[in-house]
Tab-separated table of C-alpha atoms in Angstrom:
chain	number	residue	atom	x	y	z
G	839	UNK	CA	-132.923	68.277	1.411
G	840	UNK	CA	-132.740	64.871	-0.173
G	841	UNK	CA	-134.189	61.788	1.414
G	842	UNK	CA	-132.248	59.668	3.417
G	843	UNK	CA	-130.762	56.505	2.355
G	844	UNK	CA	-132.318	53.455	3.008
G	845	UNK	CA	-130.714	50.296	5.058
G	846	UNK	CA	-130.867	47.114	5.783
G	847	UNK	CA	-129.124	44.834	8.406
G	848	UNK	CA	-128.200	40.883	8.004
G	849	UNK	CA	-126.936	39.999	11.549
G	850	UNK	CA	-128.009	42.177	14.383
G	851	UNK	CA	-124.898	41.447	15.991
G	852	UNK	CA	-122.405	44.064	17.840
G	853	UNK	CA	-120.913	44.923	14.769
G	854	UNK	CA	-123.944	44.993	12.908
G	855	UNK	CA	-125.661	47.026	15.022
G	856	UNK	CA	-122.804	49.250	15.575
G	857	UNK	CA	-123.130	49.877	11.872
G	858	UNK	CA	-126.709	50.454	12.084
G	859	UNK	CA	-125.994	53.496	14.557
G	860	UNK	CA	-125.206	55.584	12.280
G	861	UNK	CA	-128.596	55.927	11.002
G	862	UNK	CA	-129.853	56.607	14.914
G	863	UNK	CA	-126.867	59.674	14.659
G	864	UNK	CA	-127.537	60.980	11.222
G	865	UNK	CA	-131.325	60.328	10.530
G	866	UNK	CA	-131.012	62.777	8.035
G	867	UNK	CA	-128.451	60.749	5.612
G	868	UNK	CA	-129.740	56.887	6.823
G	869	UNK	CA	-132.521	55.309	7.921
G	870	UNK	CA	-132.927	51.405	8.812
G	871	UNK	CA	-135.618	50.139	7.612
G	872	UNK	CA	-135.258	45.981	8.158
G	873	UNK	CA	-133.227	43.688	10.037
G	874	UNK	CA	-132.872	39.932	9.423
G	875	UNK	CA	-130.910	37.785	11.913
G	876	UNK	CA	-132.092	34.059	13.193
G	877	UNK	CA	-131.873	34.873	16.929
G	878	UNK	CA	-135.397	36.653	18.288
G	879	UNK	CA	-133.431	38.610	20.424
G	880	UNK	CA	-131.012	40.005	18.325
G	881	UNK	CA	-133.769	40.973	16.012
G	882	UNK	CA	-135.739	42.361	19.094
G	883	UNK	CA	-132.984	44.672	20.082
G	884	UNK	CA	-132.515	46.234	16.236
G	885	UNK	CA	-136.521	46.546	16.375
G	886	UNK	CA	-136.516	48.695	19.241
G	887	UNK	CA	-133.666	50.647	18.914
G	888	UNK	CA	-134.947	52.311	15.438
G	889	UNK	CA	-138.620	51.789	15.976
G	890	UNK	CA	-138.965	48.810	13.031
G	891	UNK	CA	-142.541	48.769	12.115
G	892	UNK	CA	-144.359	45.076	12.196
G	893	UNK	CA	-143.249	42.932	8.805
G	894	UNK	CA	-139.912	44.314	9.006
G	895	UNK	CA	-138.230	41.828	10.920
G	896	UNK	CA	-136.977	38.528	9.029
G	897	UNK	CA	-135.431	35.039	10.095
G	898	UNK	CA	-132.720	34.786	7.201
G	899	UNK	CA	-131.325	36.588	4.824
G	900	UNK	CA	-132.861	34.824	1.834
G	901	UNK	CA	-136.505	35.960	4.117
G	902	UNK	CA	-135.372	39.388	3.704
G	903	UNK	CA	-134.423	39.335	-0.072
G	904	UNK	CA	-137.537	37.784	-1.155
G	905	UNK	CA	-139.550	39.740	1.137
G	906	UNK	CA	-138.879	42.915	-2.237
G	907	UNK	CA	-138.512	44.876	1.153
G	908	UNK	CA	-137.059	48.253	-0.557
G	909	UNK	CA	-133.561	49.965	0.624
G	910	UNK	CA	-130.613	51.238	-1.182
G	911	UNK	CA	-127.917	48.799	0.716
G	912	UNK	CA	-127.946	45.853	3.281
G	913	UNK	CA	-125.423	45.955	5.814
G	914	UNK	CA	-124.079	42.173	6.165
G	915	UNK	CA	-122.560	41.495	9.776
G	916	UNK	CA	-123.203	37.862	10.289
G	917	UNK	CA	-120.081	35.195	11.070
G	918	UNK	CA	-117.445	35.393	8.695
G	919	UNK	CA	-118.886	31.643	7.080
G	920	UNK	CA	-122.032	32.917	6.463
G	921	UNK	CA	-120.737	35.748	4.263
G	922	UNK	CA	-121.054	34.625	1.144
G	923	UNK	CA	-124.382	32.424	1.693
G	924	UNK	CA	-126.130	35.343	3.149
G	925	UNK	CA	-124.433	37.646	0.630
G	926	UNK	CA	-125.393	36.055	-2.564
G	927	UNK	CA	-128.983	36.026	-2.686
G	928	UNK	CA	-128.749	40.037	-0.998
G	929	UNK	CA	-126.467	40.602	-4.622
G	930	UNK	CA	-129.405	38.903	-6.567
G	931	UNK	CA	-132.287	40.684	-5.222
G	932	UNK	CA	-130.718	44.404	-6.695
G	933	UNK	CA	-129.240	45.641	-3.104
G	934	UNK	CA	-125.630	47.237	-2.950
G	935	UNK	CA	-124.130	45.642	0.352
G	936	UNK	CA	-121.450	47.184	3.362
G	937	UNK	CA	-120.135	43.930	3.986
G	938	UNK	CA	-117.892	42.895	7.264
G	939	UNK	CA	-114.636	41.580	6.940
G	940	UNK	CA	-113.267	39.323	6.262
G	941	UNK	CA	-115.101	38.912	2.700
G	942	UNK	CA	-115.177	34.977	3.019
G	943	UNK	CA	-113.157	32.541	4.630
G	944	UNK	CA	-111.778	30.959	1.424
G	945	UNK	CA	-110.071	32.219	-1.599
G	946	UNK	CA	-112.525	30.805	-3.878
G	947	UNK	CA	-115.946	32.273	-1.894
G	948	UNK	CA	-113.740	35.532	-2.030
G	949	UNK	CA	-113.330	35.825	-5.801
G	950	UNK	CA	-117.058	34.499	-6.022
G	951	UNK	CA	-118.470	37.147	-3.854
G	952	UNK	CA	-116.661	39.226	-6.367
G	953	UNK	CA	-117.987	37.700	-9.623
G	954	UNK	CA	-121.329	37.949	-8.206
G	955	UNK	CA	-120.593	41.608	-7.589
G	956	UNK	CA	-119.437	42.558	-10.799
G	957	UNK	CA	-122.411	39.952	-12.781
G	958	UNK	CA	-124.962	41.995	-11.015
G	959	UNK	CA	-123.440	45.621	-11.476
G	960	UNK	CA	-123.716	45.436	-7.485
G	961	UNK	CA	-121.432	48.056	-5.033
G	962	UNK	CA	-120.112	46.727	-2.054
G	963	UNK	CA	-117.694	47.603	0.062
G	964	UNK	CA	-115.469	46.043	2.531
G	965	UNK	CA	-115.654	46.821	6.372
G	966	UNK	CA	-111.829	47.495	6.387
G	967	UNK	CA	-112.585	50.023	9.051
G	968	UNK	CA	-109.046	50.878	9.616
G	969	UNK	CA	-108.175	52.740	6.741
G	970	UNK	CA	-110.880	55.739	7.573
G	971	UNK	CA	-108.987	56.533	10.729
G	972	UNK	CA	-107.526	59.941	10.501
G	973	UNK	CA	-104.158	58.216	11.693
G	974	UNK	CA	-104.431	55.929	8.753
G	975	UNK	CA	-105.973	57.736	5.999
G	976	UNK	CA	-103.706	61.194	6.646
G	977	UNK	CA	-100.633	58.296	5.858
G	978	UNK	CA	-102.041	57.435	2.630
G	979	UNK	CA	-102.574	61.231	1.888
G	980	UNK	CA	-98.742	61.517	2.246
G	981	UNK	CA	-97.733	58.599	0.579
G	982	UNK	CA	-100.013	59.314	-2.731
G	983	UNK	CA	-98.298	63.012	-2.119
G	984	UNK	CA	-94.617	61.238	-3.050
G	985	UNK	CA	-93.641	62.698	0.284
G	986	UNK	CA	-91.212	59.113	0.699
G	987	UNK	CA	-90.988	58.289	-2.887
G	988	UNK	CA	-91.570	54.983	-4.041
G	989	UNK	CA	-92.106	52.555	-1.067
G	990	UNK	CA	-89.985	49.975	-0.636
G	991	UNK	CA	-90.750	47.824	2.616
G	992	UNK	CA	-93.633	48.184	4.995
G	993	UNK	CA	-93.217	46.683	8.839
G	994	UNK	CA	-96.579	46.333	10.238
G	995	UNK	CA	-97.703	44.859	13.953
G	996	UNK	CA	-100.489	43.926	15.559
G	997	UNK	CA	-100.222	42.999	19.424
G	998	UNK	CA	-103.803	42.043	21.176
G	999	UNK	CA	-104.179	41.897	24.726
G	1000	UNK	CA	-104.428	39.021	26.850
G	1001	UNK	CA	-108.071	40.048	27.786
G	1002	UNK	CA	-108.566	40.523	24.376
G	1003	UNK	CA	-107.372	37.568	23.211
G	1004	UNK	CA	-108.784	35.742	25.645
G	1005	UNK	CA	-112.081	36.707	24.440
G	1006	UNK	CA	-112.352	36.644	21.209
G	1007	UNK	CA	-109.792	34.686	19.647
G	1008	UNK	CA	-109.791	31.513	22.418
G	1009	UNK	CA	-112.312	31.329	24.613
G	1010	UNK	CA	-115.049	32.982	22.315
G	1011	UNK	CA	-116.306	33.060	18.885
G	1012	UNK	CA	-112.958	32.905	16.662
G	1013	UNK	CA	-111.123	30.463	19.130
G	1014	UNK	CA	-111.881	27.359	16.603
G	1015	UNK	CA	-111.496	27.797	12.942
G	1016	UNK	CA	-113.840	25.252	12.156
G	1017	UNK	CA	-116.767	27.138	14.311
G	1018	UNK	CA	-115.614	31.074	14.071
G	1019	UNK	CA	-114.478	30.023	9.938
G	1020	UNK	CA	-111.360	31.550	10.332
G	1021	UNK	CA	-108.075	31.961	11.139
G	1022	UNK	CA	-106.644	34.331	13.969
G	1023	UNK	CA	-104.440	36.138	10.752
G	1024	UNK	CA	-108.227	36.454	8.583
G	1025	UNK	CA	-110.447	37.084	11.272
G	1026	UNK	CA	-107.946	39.572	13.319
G	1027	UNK	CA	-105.260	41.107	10.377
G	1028	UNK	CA	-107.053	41.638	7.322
G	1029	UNK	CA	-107.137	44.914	8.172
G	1030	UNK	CA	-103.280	45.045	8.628
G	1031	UNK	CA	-102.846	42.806	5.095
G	1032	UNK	CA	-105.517	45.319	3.197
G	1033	UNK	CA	-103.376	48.388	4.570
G	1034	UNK	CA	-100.026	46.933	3.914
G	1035	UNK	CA	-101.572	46.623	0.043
G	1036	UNK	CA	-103.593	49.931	0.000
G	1037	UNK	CA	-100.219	51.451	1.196
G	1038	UNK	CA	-98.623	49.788	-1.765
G	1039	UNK	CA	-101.592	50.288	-4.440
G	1040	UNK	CA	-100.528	50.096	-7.940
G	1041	UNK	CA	-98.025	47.040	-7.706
G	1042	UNK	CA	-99.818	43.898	-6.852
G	1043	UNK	CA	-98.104	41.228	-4.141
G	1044	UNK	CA	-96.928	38.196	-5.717
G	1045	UNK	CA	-95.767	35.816	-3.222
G	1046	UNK	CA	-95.717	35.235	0.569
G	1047	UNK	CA	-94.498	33.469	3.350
G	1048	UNK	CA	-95.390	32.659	6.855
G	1049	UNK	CA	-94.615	31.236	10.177
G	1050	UNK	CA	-96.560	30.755	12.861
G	1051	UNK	CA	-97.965	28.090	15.911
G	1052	UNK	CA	-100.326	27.607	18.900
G	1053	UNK	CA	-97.324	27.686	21.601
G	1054	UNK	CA	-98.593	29.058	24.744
G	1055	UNK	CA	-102.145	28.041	25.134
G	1056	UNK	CA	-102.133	24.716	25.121
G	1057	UNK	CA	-103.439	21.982	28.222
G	1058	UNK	CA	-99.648	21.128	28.752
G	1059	UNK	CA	-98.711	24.782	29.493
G	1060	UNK	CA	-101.551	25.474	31.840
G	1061	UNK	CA	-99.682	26.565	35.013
G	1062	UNK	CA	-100.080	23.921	38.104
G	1063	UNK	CA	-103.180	23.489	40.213
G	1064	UNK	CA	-105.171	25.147	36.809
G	1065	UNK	CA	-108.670	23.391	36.470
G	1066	UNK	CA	-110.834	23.052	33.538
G	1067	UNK	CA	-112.966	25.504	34.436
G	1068	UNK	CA	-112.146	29.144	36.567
G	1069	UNK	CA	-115.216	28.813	38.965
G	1070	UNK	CA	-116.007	25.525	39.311
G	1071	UNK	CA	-112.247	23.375	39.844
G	1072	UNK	CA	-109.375	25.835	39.676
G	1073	UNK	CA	-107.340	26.343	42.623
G	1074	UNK	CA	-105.284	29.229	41.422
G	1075	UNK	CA	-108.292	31.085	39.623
G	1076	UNK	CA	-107.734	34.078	42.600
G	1077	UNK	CA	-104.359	35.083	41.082
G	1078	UNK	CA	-104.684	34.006	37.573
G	1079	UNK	CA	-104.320	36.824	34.810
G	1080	UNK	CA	-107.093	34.589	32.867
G	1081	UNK	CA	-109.690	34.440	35.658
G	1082	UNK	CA	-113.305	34.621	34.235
G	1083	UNK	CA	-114.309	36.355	37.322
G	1084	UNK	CA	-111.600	39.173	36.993
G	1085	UNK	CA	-112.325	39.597	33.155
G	1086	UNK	CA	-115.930	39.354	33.089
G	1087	UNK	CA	-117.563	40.466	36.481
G	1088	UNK	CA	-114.985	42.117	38.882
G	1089	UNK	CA	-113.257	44.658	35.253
G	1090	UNK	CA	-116.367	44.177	32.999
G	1091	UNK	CA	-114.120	43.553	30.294
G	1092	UNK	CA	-115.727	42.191	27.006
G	1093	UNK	CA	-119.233	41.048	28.619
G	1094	UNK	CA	-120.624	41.609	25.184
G	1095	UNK	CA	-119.039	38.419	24.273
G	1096	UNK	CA	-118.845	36.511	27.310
G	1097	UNK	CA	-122.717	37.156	27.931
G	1098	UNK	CA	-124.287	37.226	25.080
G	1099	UNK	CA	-126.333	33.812	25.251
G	1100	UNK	CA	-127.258	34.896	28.717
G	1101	UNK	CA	-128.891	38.000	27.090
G	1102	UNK	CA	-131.353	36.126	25.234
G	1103	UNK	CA	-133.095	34.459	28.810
G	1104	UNK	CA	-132.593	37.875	30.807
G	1105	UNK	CA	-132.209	40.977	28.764
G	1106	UNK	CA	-130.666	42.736	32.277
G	1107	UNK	CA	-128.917	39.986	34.010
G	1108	UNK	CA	-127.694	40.403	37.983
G	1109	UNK	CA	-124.057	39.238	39.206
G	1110	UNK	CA	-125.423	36.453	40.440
G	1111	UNK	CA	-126.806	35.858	36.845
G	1112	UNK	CA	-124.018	36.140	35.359
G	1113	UNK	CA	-121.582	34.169	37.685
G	1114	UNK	CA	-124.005	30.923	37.685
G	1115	UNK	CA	-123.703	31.429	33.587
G	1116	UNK	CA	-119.854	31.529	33.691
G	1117	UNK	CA	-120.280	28.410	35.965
G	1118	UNK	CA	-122.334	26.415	33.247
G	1119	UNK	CA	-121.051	22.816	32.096
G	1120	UNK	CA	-120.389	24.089	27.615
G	1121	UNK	CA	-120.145	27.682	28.224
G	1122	UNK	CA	-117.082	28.748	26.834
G	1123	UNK	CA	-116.249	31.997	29.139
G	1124	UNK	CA	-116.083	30.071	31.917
G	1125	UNK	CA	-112.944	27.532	30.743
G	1126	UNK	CA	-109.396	27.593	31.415
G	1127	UNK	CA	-107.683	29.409	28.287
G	1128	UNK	CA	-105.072	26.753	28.405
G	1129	UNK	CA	-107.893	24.439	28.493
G	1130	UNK	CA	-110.324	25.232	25.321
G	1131	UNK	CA	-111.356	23.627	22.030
G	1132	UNK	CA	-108.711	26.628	21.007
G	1133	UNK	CA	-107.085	25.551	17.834
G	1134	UNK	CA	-105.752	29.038	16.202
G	1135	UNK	CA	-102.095	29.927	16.562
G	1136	UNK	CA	-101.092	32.086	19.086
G	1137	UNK	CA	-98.511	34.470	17.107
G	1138	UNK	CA	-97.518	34.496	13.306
G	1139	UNK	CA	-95.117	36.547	11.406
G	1140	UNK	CA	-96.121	37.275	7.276
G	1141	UNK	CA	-93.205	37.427	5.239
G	1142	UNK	CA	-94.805	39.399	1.586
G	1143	UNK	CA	-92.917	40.269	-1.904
G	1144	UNK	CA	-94.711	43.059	-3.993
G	1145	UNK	CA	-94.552	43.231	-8.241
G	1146	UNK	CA	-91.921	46.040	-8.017
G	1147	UNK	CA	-89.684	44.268	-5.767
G	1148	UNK	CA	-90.876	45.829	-2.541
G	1149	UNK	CA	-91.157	43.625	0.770
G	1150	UNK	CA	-93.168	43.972	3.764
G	1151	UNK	CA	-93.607	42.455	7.008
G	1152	UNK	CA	-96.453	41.930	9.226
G	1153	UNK	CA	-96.076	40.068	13.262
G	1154	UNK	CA	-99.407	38.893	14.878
G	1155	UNK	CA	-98.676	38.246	18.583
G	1156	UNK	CA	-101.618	37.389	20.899
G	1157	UNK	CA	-101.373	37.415	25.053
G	1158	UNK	CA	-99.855	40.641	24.866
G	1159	UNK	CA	-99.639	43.091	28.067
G	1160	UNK	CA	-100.338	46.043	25.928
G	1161	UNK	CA	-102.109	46.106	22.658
G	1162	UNK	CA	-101.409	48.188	19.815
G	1163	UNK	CA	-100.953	48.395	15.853
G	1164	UNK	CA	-97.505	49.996	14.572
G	1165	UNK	CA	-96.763	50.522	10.785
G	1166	UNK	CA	-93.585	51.829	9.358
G	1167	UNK	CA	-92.935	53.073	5.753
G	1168	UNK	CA	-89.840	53.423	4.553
G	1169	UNK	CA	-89.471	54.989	0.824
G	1170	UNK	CA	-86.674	55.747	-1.885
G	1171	UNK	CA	-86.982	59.165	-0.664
G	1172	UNK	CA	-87.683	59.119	3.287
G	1173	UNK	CA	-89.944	56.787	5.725
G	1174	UNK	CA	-93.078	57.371	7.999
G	1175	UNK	CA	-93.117	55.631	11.354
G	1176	UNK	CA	-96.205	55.855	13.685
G	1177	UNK	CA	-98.033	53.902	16.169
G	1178	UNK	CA	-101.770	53.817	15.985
G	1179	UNK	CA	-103.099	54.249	19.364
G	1180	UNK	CA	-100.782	57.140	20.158
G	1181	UNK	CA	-102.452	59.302	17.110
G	1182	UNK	CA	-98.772	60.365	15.906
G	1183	UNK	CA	-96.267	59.505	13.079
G	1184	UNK	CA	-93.321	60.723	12.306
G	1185	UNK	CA	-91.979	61.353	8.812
G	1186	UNK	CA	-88.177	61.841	8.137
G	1187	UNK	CA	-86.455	62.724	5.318
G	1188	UNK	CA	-82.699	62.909	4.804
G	1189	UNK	CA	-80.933	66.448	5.843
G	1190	UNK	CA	-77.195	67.165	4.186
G	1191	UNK	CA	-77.082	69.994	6.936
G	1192	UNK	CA	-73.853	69.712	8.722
G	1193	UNK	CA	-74.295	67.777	12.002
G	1194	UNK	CA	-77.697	66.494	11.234
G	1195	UNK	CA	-78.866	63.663	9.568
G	1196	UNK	CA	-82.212	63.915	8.970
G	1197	UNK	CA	-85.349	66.073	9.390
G	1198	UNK	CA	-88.377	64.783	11.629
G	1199	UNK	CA	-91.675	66.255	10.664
G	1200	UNK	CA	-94.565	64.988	13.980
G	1201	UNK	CA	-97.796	64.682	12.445
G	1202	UNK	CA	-100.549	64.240	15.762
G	1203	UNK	CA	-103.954	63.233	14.266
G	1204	UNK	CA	-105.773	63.386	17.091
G	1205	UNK	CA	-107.618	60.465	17.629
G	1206	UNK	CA	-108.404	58.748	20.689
G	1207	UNK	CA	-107.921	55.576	20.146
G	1208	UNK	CA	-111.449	54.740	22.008
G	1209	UNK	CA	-112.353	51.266	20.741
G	1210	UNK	CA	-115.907	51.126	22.998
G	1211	UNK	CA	-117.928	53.932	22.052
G	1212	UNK	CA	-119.423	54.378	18.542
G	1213	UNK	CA	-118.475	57.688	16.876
G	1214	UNK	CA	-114.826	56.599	18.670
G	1215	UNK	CA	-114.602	53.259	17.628
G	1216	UNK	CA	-111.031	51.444	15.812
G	1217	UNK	CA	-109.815	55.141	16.137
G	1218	UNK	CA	-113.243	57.120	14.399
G	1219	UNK	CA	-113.097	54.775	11.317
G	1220	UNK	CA	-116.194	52.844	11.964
G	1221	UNK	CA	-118.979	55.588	11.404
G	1222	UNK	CA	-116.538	57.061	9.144
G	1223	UNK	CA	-116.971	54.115	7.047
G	1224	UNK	CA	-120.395	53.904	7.226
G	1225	UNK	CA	-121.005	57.599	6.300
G	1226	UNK	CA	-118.514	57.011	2.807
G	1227	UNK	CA	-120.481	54.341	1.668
G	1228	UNK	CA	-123.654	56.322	2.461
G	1229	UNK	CA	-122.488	58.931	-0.094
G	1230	UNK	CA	-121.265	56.732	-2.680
G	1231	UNK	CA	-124.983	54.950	-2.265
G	1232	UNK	CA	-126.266	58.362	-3.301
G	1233	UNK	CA	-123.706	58.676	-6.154
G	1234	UNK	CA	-120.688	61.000	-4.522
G	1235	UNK	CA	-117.683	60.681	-5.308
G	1236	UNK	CA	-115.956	58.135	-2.868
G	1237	UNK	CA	-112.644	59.428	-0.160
G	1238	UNK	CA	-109.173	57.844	-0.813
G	1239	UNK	CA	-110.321	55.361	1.680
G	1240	UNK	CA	-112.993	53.569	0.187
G	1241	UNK	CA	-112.990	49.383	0.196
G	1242	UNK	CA	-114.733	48.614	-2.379
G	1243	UNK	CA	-114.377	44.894	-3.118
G	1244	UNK	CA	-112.233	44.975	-6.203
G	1245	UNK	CA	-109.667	46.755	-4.368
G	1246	UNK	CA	-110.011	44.969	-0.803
G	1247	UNK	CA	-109.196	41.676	-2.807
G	1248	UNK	CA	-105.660	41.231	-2.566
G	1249	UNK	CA	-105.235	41.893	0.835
G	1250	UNK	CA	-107.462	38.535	1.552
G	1251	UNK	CA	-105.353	36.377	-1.367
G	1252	UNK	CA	-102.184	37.617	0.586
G	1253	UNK	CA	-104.253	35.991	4.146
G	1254	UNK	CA	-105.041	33.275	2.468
G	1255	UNK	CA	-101.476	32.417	0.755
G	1256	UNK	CA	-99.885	33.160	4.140
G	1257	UNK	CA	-102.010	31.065	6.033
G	1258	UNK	CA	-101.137	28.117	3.016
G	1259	UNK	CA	-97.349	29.115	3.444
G	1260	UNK	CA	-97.783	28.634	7.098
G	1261	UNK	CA	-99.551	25.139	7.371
G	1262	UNK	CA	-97.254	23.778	4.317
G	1263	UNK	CA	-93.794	25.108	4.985
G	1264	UNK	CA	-93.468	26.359	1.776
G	1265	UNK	CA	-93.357	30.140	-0.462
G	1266	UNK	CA	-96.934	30.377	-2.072
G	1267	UNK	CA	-97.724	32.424	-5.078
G	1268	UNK	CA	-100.636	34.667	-5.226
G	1269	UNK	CA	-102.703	34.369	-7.917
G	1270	UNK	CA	-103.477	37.666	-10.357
G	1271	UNK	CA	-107.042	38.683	-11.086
């Protein structure tokens, strides 16, 4: 049995860590061997979890890459502006790098991530989790199959929760593009942008459009009697669908976000913790969402032309009841239609039988759509991901759903264009590589 390959982990994050699993599940293929991550209890927790021996732990990235600490790859799952800092000396020490997404929060520290890749003869790939998801990558499998012909328009959706939104794209770490580095469409729909271009691999998108605001959650909408923060001045916190108390402590909803500073001064906080920390004067969980330093739109709609004249679509909507990612195909020579959390698409082709009009063909992939556990996670592509990238580390042959950087690219330029389209008011053109 060969030996299993080596990793290393740049931001001992959830994400990161989540990652990182894999190695606790499959000690056979991976093995951690370092972590390097500023915060002592981040790096405490990735320590313990896979038994890290002393020397093995590092302050920085830049630590860890002149430390000549030896592993085949280095995870990267820091903030999305520290990408391309940490990432650049990793690529320069010799290590092949599993890199979160988005790749950088610019298109200019995108395509430099990639010249640095490609100078150093480096592999890294793209956590574009999505596309290993049975419901995602059996698609593909039909579409590189002809079974719809040459695509012609794509109509994706994303729709995230109000908790969810709430949580990470107001209140917490993505709320403020200047502090989370980037925007709700980067930080929440690359994945949706890289699928609509894997799905249309082979013709290049060449211009794009958006439109899109902050319209909802704004101080002038909060509803009357709101106060600035749930548990300390808000009369109306009992019944609000926003209440810190009902997200956080009464439904447990997202506490790896809204507690995770709290977690560094008690590793097992009580209720009582955790409601005095939701109470604190700067803590973000505990402000009104109309009330934040919030600045990312609220909904957006992406408007994208392709090289052989095909078009898709792609709406964003945040403060949603129920969340979910649709995607519909339609093709010269029949369409797929599916919705992600339900597992099932349907593919239809024309049918010249008298009294019918077409044929439905109900494909179930079987997923479960669990987003909390870690085998389960964005629909089973997460340790999916992780275990491609393992084998391509050991020189197999990669599945159809690999990201590899040269071919998660243009899903970032279209991101990036959109987002220009959208603060301009104007059609922006995306450059070629």
């Amino acid at each position: 049995m060969s030996q299993p390959v080596t990793a290393a982990l740049v931001g001992a994050g959830h994400r990161g860590l989540l990652y990182a699993r894999y190695g606790l599940e499959h000690p056979d293929e991976m093995k951690l061997v370092a972590v390097a991550d500023p915060r002592d209890y981040s790096r405490a927790l990735a320590v313990n979890e896979h038994g890290l021996p002393e020397g093995a732990s590092f302050a920085s990235a830049r630590d860890l890459a002149r430390s000549g600490t030896k592993a085949d790859f280095v995870i990267n799952g820091t903030m999305d502006k520290d990408h391309l800092p940490t990432s650049l000396p990793l690529l320069a020490a010799g290590y092949d790098l599993l890199l979160e997404k988005p790749i950088a929060t610019s298109a200019k520290d995108t395509l430099a991530l990639l010249k640095a890749a490609r100078r150093g003869r480096r592999k890294v790939a793209i956590c574009h989790v999505l596309r290993y998801a049975p419901f995602y990558a059996e698609i593909r499998k039909r579409v590189l199959a002809g079974e719809i012909g040459q695509v012609l328009n794509v109509q994706t959706t994303e729709h995230v929760s109000y908790h969810h939104f709430a949580a990470a794209f107001n209140r917490g770490k993505w709320g403020n593009v200047a502090r989370g580095g980037s925007t709700f469409l980067m930080q929440k729909c690359c994945h949706d942008l890289d699928l609509i271009t894997w799905m249309k691999s082979g013709s290049r998108p060449v211009r794009v459009s958006s439109f899109g605001s902050r319209t909802y959650f704004r101080p002038e909408r909060a509803p009357q009697g709101a106060g600035t923060r749930c548990l300390v001045d808000c009369s109306i916190e009992a019944g609000c669908p926003y209440s810190t108390k009902n997200h956080y402590l009464d439904k447990k909803l997202w506490t790896v976000y809204a507690f995770d500073g709290l977690m560094d001064r008690h590793p097992d906080p009580s209720d009582a913790q955790k409601e005095a920390y939701l109470k604190e004067k700067g803590h973000r969980f505990g402000e009104c969402v109309w009330k934040t330093d919030g600045d990312i739109v609220d909904h957006q709609s992406v408007l994208i032309e392709f090289e052989d004249g095909a078009v898709a679509t792609h709406n964003l909507v945040g403060g949603t009841a129920l969340p979910g990612r649709t995607l519909h195909l339609l093709g010269t020579h029949g369409e797929i239609q599916g919705s992600f959390e339900s597992g099932k698409f349907v593919i239809r082709h024309i049918d010249k039988t008298p009294g019918k009009e077409y044929t439905e063909e109900i494909v179930d992939t079987a997923i479960t759509g669990d987003f909390s556990g870690a085998s389960g996670a964005h629909g089973g592509g997460d340790m999916r991901l992780v275990r491609d990238f393992v084998r391509i580390c050991r020189g197999e042959t990669p599945s159809i759903s690999s990201t590899s950087i040269e071919d998660s690219v243009y899903g970032h330029l279209t991101g990036f264009c959109a987002d220009e389209s959208r603060m301009k008011g104007k059609v922006v053109q995306i450059p070629k590589l």
